[in-house]
Coordinates of C-alpha atoms in Angstrom, one line a residue:
M125 CA 111.3 253.3 35.0
G126 CA 108.6 250.9 35.0
K127 CA 108.0 248.4 32.1
G128 CA 104.6 247.6 30.4
L129 CA 102.0 248.7 27.6
F130 CA 100.3 251.3 25.9
I131 CA 97.3 249.6 24.0
T132 CA 95.6 251.4 21.9
G133 CA 92.6 251.1 18.8
T134 CA 91.6 251.1 15.5
D135 CA 88.6 253.0 16.5
T136 CA 85.9 253.9 19.2
E137 CA 84.4 250.9 20.7
V138 CA 86.6 248.7 19.6
G139 CA 86.9 247.0 23.5
K140 CA 89.5 248.2 24.6
T141 CA 89.2 248.7 27.6
W142 CA 87.8 245.2 27.7
V143 CA 90.4 243.3 26.4
T144 CA 92.6 245.7 29.2
S145 CA 91.3 244.6 31.9
V146 CA 91.3 241.1 31.0
L147 CA 95.3 241.5 30.1
A148 CA 95.8 242.6 33.3
A149 CA 94.1 240.5 35.3
A150 CA 96.0 237.3 33.6
A151 CA 99.4 239.2 34.0
A152 CA 98.3 240.2 37.3
R153 CA 97.7 236.7 37.8
R154 CA 100.6 235.4 36.5
I155 CA 102.8 237.6 37.8
S156 CA 101.7 237.0 41.2
L157 CA 101.9 232.9 41.3
H158 CA 105.7 233.4 39.4
N159 CA 106.2 235.9 43.0
A160 CA 104.7 233.1 45.4
G161 CA 107.7 230.9 43.9
Q162 CA 110.4 233.2 45.0
G163 CA 109.1 233.5 48.5
T164 CA 107.7 237.1 47.5
V165 CA 104.5 238.8 47.8
L166 CA 103.5 241.7 46.1
S167 CA 100.2 244.2 46.7
N168 CA 99.5 244.9 43.0
P169 CA 101.6 243.4 40.4
L170 CA 100.9 245.7 38.2
H171 CA 99.4 249.5 38.2
L172 CA 96.8 250.4 35.4
W173 CA 96.2 253.6 33.9
K174 CA 93.4 256.0 32.5
P175 CA 94.7 259.5 31.8
I176 CA 91.4 260.5 29.8
Q177 CA 88.2 259.1 29.8
S178 CA 84.7 261.0 28.7
G179 CA 81.1 260.6 28.9
S180 CA 81.4 259.2 32.4
Q181 CA 82.9 259.8 36.1
P182 CA 84.0 258.1 38.1
G183 CA 81.7 255.4 40.3
D184 CA 79.4 255.4 36.9
P185 CA 79.9 251.5 35.9
R186 CA 80.1 252.3 32.2
A187 CA 83.4 254.5 33.5
D188 CA 86.4 252.7 31.6
S189 CA 88.2 253.6 35.1
F190 CA 85.1 251.3 37.1
R191 CA 85.5 248.4 34.2
L192 CA 89.0 248.3 33.8
L193 CA 89.0 247.5 37.9
R194 CA 86.2 245.6 37.8
G195 CA 87.4 243.3 35.1
S196 CA 91.1 243.2 36.1
G197 CA 90.5 242.5 39.8
I198 CA 93.9 244.8 40.9
E199 CA 93.7 246.7 43.7
Q200 CA 93.6 250.6 43.5
T201 CA 90.8 253.4 43.7
E202 CA 89.5 255.0 40.2
E203 CA 90.7 258.1 41.5
E204 CA 94.7 256.1 41.3
T205 CA 93.3 255.0 37.8
V206 CA 92.4 257.8 36.2
T207 CA 93.2 261.1 35.6
Y208 CA 90.7 263.2 34.0
S209 CA 87.2 262.5 33.6
L210 CA 84.8 264.8 30.7
K211 CA 81.7 264.5 31.2
A212 CA 80.9 264.7 27.4
P213 CA 81.4 261.5 25.4
L214 CA 84.0 263.5 23.1
A215 CA 87.4 263.3 21.7
P216 CA 89.2 264.8 24.9
W217 CA 90.2 267.8 23.3
M218 CA 86.2 268.9 22.3
A219 CA 84.8 267.3 25.9
A220 CA 87.2 269.8 27.6
R221 CA 86.5 272.7 25.7
R222 CA 82.7 272.2 26.2
A223 CA 83.5 271.8 29.7
G224 CA 85.1 275.1 30.1
T225 CA 88.3 273.6 30.6
L226 CA 91.6 272.0 29.3
I227 CA 93.8 269.5 29.6
P228 CA 97.2 270.7 31.2
W229 CA 99.5 268.7 28.9
E230 CA 102.9 268.9 31.1
E231 CA 100.7 268.2 34.2
L232 CA 99.7 264.6 32.1
L233 CA 103.1 264.1 30.9
A234 CA 104.2 264.5 34.7
E235 CA 101.6 261.7 36.0
G236 CA 103.0 259.9 33.3
E237 CA 106.8 259.9 33.9
R238 CA 105.5 259.5 38.0
K239 CA 103.6 256.9 36.9
L240 CA 106.3 254.9 34.9
A241 CA 109.0 255.5 37.7
S242 CA 106.3 254.5 40.9
Y243 CA 105.1 251.5 39.4
P244 CA 107.5 248.3 38.3
R245 CA 104.5 247.1 35.4
L246 CA 102.2 249.5 33.9
L247 CA 99.3 249.0 31.3
V248 CA 97.7 252.1 30.4
E249 CA 94.6 252.4 28.3
G250 CA 94.5 255.2 25.7
A251 CA 91.5 257.7 24.7
G252 CA 89.8 256.0 21.4
G253 CA 92.5 255.5 18.2
L254 CA 95.7 257.1 17.9
L255 CA 95.0 259.9 16.6
V256 CA 92.1 261.0 18.9
P257 CA 92.9 264.5 20.0
L258 CA 93.4 265.3 23.7
T259 CA 94.3 268.7 23.8
E260 CA 94.4 271.7 20.4
R261 CA 97.9 270.8 20.1
Y262 CA 98.6 266.6 21.2
T263 CA 97.4 263.3 20.1
V264 CA 97.2 259.6 21.7
A265 CA 100.0 259.1 19.5
D266 CA 102.4 262.0 21.2
L267 CA 101.4 261.1 24.8
A268 CA 102.5 257.1 23.9
A269 CA 105.8 258.0 22.6
A270 CA 106.0 260.5 25.4
M271 CA 105.9 257.5 27.4
G272 CA 108.3 255.0 25.3
L273 CA 105.9 252.0 26.0
P274 CA 105.1 249.4 23.0
L275 CA 102.4 249.8 21.4
L276 CA 99.3 246.9 21.9
I277 CA 96.6 247.5 19.2
V278 CA 92.8 246.7 19.5
A279 CA 90.7 245.6 16.7
R280 CA 87.7 244.6 15.5
T281 CA 87.0 241.0 13.4
R282 CA 84.7 242.5 11.3
L283 CA 85.0 244.3 7.6
G284 CA 86.8 247.0 7.6
T285 CA 89.3 245.6 9.7
V286 CA 92.6 244.9 7.6
N287 CA 92.1 248.9 6.7
H288 CA 91.7 250.2 9.6
T289 CA 94.3 248.2 11.1
L290 CA 97.1 249.0 8.7
L291 CA 96.2 252.3 8.8
T292 CA 96.6 252.4 12.4
I293 CA 100.5 250.2 12.4
E294 CA 101.3 253.2 9.5
A295 CA 100.4 256.1 11.7
A296 CA 102.7 254.8 15.0
R297 CA 105.7 254.0 12.5
Q298 CA 105.4 257.6 11.0
R299 CA 106.1 258.6 14.3
G300 CA 108.5 256.3 15.6
L301 CA 106.5 254.0 17.8
R302 CA 107.1 250.3 18.6
I303 CA 104.7 247.7 18.0
A304 CA 104.3 244.8 20.3
G305 CA 101.3 243.5 18.3
V306 CA 97.6 243.1 17.6
L307 CA 94.6 242.0 19.3
L308 CA 91.5 240.9 17.6
N309 CA 88.5 241.5 19.6
G310 CA 84.6 240.8 19.1
Y311 CA 85.2 237.2 16.8
P312 CA 81.5 235.8 16.8
G313 CA 83.4 232.8 15.5
D314 CA 80.9 232.5 12.6
D315 CA 83.5 232.3 10.2
D316 CA 86.9 231.3 11.1
L317 CA 88.6 231.4 7.2
A318 CA 87.7 235.5 7.5
L319 CA 89.4 234.8 10.5
S320 CA 92.4 233.6 9.3
E321 CA 92.7 235.5 6.0
T322 CA 92.3 238.9 8.2
I323 CA 95.3 237.7 10.5
E324 CA 97.1 236.9 7.5
M325 CA 97.1 240.5 6.0
I326 CA 97.8 242.2 9.2
E327 CA 100.8 240.1 9.3
Q328 CA 101.8 240.1 5.8
F329 CA 101.3 243.8 5.4
G330 CA 101.4 245.3 9.1
S331 CA 105.0 243.3 9.3
V332 CA 103.4 243.0 13.1
P333 CA 102.2 240.0 14.3
V334 CA 98.7 239.1 16.0
L335 CA 98.6 238.1 19.4
G336 CA 95.2 236.1 19.8
V337 CA 91.7 236.8 18.8
F338 CA 88.9 237.4 21.9
P339 CA 85.3 235.8 21.1
Q340 CA 82.5 238.4 21.3
L341 CA 81.5 239.9 25.0
E342 CA 78.5 238.3 25.5
E343 CA 76.7 240.1 28.9
E344 CA 78.4 242.7 31.7
P345 CA 78.6 242.0 35.1
V346 CA 76.5 243.4 37.6
S347 CA 77.2 242.1 41.4
M348 CA 80.7 242.0 42.4
E349 CA 80.3 237.8 42.5
E350 CA 79.7 238.1 39.1
W351 CA 82.9 239.8 38.2
E352 CA 84.5 237.4 39.9
A353 CA 82.6 234.7 37.6
W354 CA 83.6 237.1 35.0
R355 CA 86.8 237.4 35.4
D356 CA 87.7 233.9 36.0
Q357 CA 85.9 233.0 33.2
W358 CA 88.1 235.7 30.8
I359 CA 91.7 234.7 32.5
E360 CA 91.0 231.2 30.9
I361 CA 90.0 232.2 27.5
V362 CA 93.0 234.9 27.5
E363 CA 95.4 231.5 28.4
S364 CA 94.4 229.5 25.6
R365 CA 93.9 232.3 22.8
I366 CA 96.4 234.4 23.1
R367 CA 99.4 234.5 23.4
M368 CA 100.9 235.4 26.9
D369 CA 104.2 234.3 26.5
E370 CA 105.1 237.5 24.4
I371 CA 102.6 239.7 25.8
M372 CA 104.0 239.3 29.4
S373 CA 107.8 239.9 27.5
F374 CA 107.0 243.6 27.8
F375 CA 106.9 243.7 31.5

């Protein structure tokens, strides 16, 4: 069975897709360098999976599946990356209902099991937060539990994030989910004291490590050349600001 992480957020629009893509880029580079030193070459050192996306379709530059692949540089297709795409920008259960369809839960679980069996390293990006309904009976947390991968929680840096993050941690623990850590995203760089206090509170009350802080994303790339430059820049940021050795231990 494969190793990896299940990435969730404290809310929607916390930057899970960007964080997942740049972590994948940095991890893939590390794995490739290690393998090269061992005389081993893998076409794809890790695999990305977005089980369900809503509000866009593959090929749309706004789609999570598009951004995951452009941001990470991982060589797989959008069709290999996302299993279900829904038009309405809603929780998957409601987006599917509006489309007159259902998310087949057992098929989704089977696809997750196939991914785990097929790829030695897997990064999964959930939809919205941990308790977002995927079907009328199951949430993102249920999918994470079924896959058995540790959670990496992405949270904002602004006021209110301590409460949101601790609630997510509590919900995860109530469901028996293992938590790898927390990543804070979108720090504007204007109050280091408040940031350090936020980290202290999350670590003390949540008993989980804050594994790093991502700065605020300035501008989204457009061309392939811009994406490549963006990727290189963010790999450097990851290596300097994120505790990648600890994250890599889950691979």
